Coordinates of C-alpha atoms in Angstrom, one line a residue:
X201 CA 74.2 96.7 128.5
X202 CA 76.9 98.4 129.3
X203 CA 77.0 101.9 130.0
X204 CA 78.3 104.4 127.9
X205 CA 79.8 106.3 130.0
X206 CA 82.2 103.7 131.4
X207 CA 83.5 102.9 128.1
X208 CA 86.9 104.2 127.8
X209 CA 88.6 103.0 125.1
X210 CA 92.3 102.5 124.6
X211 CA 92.7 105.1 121.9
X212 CA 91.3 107.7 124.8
X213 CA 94.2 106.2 127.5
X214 CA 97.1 107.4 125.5
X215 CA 95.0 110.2 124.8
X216 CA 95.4 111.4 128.6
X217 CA 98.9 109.5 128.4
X218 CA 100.2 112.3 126.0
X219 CA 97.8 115.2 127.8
X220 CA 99.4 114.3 131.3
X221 CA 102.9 113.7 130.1
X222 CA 102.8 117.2 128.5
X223 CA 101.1 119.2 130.8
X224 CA 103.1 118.0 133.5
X225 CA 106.7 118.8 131.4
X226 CA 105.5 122.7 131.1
X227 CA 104.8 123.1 134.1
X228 CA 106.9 121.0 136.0
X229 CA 109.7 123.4 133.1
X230 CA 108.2 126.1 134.2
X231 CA 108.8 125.7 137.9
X232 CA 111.9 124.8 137.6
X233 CA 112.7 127.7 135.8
X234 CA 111.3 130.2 138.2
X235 CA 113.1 128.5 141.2
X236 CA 116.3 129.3 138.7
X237 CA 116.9 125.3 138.3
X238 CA 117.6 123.1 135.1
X239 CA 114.6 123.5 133.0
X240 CA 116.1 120.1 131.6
X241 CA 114.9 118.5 135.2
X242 CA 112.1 119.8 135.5
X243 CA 110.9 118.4 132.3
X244 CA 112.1 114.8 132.8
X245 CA 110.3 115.0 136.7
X246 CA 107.2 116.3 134.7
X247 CA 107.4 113.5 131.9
X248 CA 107.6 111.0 134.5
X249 CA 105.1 112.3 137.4
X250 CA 102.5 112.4 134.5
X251 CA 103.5 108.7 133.1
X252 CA 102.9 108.0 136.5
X253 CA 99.5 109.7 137.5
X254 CA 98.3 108.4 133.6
X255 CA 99.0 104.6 134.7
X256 CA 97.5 105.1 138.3
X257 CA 94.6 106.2 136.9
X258 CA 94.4 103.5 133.9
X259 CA 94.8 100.4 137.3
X260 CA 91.8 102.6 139.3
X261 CA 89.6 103.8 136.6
X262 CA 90.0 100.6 134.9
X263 CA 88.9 98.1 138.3
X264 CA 86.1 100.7 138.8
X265 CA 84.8 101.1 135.4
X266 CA 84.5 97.2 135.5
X267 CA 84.6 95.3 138.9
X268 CA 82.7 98.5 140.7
X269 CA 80.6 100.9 139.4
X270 CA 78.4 98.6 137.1
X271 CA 77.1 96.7 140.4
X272 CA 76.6 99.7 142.7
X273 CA 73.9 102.2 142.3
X274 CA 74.7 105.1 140.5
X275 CA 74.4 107.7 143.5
X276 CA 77.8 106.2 144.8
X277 CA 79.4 106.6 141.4
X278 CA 80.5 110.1 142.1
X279 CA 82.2 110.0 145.5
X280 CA 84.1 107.1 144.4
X281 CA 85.5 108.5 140.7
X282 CA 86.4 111.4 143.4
X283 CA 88.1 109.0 145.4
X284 CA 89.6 107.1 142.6
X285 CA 90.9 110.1 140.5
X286 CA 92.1 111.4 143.9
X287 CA 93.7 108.5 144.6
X288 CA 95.4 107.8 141.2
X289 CA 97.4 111.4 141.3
X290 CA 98.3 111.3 145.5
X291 CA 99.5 107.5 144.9
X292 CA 101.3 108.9 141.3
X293 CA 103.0 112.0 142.5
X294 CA 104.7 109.7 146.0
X295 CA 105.6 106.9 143.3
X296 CA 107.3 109.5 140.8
X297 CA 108.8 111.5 144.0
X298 CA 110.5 108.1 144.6
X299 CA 111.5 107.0 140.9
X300 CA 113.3 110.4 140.3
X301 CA 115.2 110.5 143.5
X302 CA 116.6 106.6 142.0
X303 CA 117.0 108.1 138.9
X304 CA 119.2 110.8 140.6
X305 CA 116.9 113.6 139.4
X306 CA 117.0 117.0 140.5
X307 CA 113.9 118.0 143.1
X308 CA 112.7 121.0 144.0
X309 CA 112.7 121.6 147.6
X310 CA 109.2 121.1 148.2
X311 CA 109.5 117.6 146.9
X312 CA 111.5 116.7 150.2
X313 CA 110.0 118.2 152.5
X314 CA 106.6 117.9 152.0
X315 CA 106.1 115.1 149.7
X316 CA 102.5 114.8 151.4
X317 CA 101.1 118.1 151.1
X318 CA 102.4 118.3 147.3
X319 CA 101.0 114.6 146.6
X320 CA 97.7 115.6 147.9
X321 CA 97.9 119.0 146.2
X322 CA 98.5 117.1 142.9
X323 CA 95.2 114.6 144.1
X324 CA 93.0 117.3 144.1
X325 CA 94.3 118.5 140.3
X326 CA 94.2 115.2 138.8
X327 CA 90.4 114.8 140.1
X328 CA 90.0 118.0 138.4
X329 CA 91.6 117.2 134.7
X330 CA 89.7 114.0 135.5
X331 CA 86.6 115.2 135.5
X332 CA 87.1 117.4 132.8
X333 CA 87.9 114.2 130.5
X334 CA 85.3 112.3 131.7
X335 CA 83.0 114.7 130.2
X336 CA 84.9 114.6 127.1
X337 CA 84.9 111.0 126.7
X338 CA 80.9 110.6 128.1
X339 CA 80.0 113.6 125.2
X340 CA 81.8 111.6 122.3
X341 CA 80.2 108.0 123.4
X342 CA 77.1 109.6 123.7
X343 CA 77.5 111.3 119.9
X344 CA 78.9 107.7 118.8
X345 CA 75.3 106.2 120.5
X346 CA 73.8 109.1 118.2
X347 CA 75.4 108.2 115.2
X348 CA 74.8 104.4 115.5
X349 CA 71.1 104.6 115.9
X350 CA 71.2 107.4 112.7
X351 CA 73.1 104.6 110.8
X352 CA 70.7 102.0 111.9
X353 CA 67.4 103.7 111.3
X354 CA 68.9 105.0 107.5
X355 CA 69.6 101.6 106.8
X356 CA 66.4 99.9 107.6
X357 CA 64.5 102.5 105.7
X358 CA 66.9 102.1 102.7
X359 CA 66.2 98.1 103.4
X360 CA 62.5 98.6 103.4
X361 CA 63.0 99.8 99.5
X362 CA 64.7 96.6 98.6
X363 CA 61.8 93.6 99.1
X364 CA 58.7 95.8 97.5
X365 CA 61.0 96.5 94.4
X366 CA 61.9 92.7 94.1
X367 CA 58.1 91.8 94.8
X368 CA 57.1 94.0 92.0
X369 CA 59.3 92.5 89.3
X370 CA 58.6 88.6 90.5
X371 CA 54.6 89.2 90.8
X372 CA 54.4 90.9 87.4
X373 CA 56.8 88.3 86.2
X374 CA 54.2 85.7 88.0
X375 CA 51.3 87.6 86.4
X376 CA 52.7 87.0 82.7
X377 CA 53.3 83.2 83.8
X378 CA 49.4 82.7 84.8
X379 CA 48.2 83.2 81.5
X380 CA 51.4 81.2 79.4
X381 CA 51.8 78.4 81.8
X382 CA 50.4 77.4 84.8
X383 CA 52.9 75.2 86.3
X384 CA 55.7 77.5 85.8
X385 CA 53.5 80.4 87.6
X386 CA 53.2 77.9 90.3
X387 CA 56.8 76.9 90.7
X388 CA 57.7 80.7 90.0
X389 CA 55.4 81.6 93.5
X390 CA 57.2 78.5 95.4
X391 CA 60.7 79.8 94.4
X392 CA 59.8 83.3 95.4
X393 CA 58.2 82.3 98.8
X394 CA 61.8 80.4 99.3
X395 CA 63.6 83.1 98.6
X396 CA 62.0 85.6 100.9
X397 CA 62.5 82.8 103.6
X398 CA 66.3 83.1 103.0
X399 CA 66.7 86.5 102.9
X400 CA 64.5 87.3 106.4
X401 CA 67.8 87.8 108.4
X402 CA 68.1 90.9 109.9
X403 CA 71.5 91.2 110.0
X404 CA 72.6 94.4 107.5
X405 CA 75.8 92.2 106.8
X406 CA 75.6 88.6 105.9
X407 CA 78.4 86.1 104.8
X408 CA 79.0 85.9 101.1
X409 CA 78.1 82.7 100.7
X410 CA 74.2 83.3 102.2
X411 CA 74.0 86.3 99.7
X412 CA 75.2 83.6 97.0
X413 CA 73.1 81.0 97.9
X414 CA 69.9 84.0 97.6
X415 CA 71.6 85.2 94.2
X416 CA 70.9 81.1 92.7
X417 CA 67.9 80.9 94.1
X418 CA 66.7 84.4 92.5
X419 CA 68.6 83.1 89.4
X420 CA 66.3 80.2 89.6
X421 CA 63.0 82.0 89.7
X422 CA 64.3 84.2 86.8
X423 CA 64.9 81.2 84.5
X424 CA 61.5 80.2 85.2
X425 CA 60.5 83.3 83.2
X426 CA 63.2 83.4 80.3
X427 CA 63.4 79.2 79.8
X428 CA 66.6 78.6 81.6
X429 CA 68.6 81.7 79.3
X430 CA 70.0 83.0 82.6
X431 CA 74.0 81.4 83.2
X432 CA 75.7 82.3 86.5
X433 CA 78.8 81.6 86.8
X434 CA 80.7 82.0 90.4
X435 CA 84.5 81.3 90.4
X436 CA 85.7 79.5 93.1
X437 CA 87.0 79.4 96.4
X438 CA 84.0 81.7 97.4
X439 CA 86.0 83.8 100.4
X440 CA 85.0 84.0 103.8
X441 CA 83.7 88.3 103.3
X442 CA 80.8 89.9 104.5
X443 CA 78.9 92.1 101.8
X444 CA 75.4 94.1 102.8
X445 CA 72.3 92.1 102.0
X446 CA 70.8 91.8 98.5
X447 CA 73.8 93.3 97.1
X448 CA 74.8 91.0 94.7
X449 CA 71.4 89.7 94.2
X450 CA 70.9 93.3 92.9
X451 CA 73.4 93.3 91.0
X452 CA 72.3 90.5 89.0
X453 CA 69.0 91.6 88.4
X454 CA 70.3 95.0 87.1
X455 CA 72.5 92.6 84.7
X456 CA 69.3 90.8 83.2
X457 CA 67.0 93.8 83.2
X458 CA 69.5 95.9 81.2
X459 CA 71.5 93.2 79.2
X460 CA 69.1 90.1 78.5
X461 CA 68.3 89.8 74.6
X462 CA 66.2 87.0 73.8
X463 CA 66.7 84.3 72.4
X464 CA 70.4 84.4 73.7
X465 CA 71.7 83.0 76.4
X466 CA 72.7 86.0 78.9
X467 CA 76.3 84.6 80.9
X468 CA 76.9 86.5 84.2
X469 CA 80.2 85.9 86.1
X470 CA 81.1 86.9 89.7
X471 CA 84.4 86.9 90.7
X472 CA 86.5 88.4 93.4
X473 CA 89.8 90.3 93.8
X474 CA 91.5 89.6 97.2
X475 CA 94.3 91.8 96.6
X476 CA 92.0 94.7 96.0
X477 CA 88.9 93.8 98.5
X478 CA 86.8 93.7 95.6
X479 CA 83.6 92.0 93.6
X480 CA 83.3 91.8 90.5
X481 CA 80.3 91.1 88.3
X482 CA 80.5 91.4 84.3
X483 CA 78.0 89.9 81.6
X484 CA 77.8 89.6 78.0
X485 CA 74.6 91.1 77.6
X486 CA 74.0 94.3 75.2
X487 CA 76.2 97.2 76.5
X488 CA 74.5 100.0 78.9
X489 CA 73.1 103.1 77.6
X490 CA 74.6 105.0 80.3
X491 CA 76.7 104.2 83.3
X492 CA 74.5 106.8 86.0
X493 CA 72.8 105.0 89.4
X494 CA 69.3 104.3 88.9
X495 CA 67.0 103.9 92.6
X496 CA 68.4 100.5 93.4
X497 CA 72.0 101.1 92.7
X498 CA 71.7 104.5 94.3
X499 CA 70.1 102.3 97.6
X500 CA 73.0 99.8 97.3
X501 CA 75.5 103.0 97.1
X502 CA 74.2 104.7 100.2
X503 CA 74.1 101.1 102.1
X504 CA 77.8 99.8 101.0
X505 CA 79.1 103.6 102.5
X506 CA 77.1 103.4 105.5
X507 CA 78.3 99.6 106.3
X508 CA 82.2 99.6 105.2
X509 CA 82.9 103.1 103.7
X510 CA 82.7 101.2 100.3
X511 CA 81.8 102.1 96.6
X512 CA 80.2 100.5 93.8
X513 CA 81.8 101.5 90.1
X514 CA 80.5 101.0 87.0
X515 CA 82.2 100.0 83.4
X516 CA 80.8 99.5 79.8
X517 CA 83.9 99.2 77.7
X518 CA 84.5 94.9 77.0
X519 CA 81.8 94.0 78.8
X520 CA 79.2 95.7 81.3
X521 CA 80.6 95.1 84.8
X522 CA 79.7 95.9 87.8
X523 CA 82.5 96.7 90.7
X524 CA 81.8 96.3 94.6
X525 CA 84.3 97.6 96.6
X526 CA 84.0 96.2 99.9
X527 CA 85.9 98.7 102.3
X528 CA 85.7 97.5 105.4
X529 CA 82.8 95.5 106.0
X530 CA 83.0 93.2 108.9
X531 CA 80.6 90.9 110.8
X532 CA 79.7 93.1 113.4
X533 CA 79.6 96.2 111.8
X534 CA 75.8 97.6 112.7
X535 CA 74.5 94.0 113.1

């Protein structure tokens, strides 16, 4: 794996672009000022030196983070981010020397004759900022490694709520079977032991179309029970989304616990709204009392935010619907 604290994403380069750049223009300014020179020139040297020192460092730290570090032992990792960071500003401050005499812009003094001592100087200070940074960046990938783990733990136990609730509803639905009809009790076990076959992937987002294919198959062992008075309907193309797992299949079971009325046929659509990153599940059951989260709503709430910072809704005006707004859930979002 690799290690956190080599992880320096792009986000953090411009970061330390936009730290160096500035903190080099004050005080470069503010030099320049002092030595009664164009302030003006001393901020364009300062903008470039720290452009310069920023790239440097992203072509050193970079090779090390990657090429070096991960195949020594970690005692040597030290001296050499010393080295590096060193390296990055001396190497930086000679290259900007150079570009801003081309460039025809003002130097101090100094910058002539001793371009060495300066550039070494400036070595030392960059290994310094550097080091400061580091620990800035190492804290926030350790709090992100934090977070993750939180995020993974919640969702497990909210997952570990899911199966027992289903295996309640199926084995008392079973139970009533036993003593009505045999052979349906028998198919109703089959189609349930199928279903928990399909749904063992531990992945906390799955494709849309496994979480469809689990929806029929619980739509299956349903009918079983009512006598086939369970219609799902699934408008087509089926789009290539993740959603979390047993999210729809909730869904649907909410629809025929709270709108099935016997002997009618309950119909239960699912479509989806690509403009809008949304599903959309509506039946023509018997309207909902209320429109507040029960325990497995409130479980598929906390999971959708969790996952993709998305929201479930709920309507009772034409129809009872049920809204799933996706966010952005994506493959390998806490897989």
């Amino acid at each position: 794996m690799y290690n956190i604290a080599l992880r320096i994403k792009t986000f953090d380069w411009l970061y330390i672009l936009l730290i160096g750049v500035v903190f080099a223009m004050l005080l470069s300014s503010l030099g320049y000022v002092l030595l009664e020179r164009d302030w003006y020139q001393g901020a364009l040297f300062g903008a470039l030196l720290g452009f310069s020192i920023t790239l440097f460092s992203l072509i050193f730290i970079t090779y090390m983070n990657h090429s070096i570090l991960p195949k020594i032992s970690k005692i040597f990792w030290l001296p050499l981010a010393i080295f590096f960071s060193f390296l990055s500003g001396f190497l930086g401050t000679l290259f900007s020397t150079s570009a801003a005499e081309l460039l025809h812009i003002d130097l101090i003094p100094l910058f002539h004759t001793h371009p060495v001592q300066i550039a070494v100087a400036i070595g030392f200070l960059t290994y310094i900022v550097g080091a400061l940074l580091y620990r800035f960046v190492k804290m926030r990938n350790e709090k992100e490694v934090v977070d993750h783990h939180y995020v993974q733990s919640r969702l497990r136990s909210l997952e570990t709520q899911l199966n027992p609730h289903f295996l309640f509803n199926a084995l008392n639905s079973i139970a009533e079977l036993i003593h009505q009809d045999q052979d349906k009790a028998e198919a109703a076990i089959l189609k349930v032991s199928t279903f928990l076959r399909n749904t063992m992937d531990e992945k906390a987002l799955i494709p849309l179309t496994d979480e469809l294919r689990n929806v029929r198959d619980y739509v299956e062992l349903e009918n079983i029970r009512f006598s086939g008075l369970i219609d799902l309907q699934i408008a087509d193309p089926i789009p290539k989304v993740h959603v979390p797992k047993f999210s729809i299949q909730l869904l649907v079971e909410n629809a025929i616990k709270h709108g099935f009325i016997a002997p009618k046929v309950l119909h239960i659509s699912l479509s989806y709204d690509m403009s809008q990153n949304k599903l959309i599940l509506q039946n023509d059951g018997k309207a909902m009392k209320n429109t507040s989260f029960g325990t497995g709503l409130t479980n598929l709430a906390q999971r959708l935010k969790l996952l993709c910072k998305g929201t479930i809704e709920i309507t009772n005006k034409e129809k009872p619907t049920f809204t799933l707004y996706l966010g952005d859930c994506h493959e390998n979002t806490y897989c």
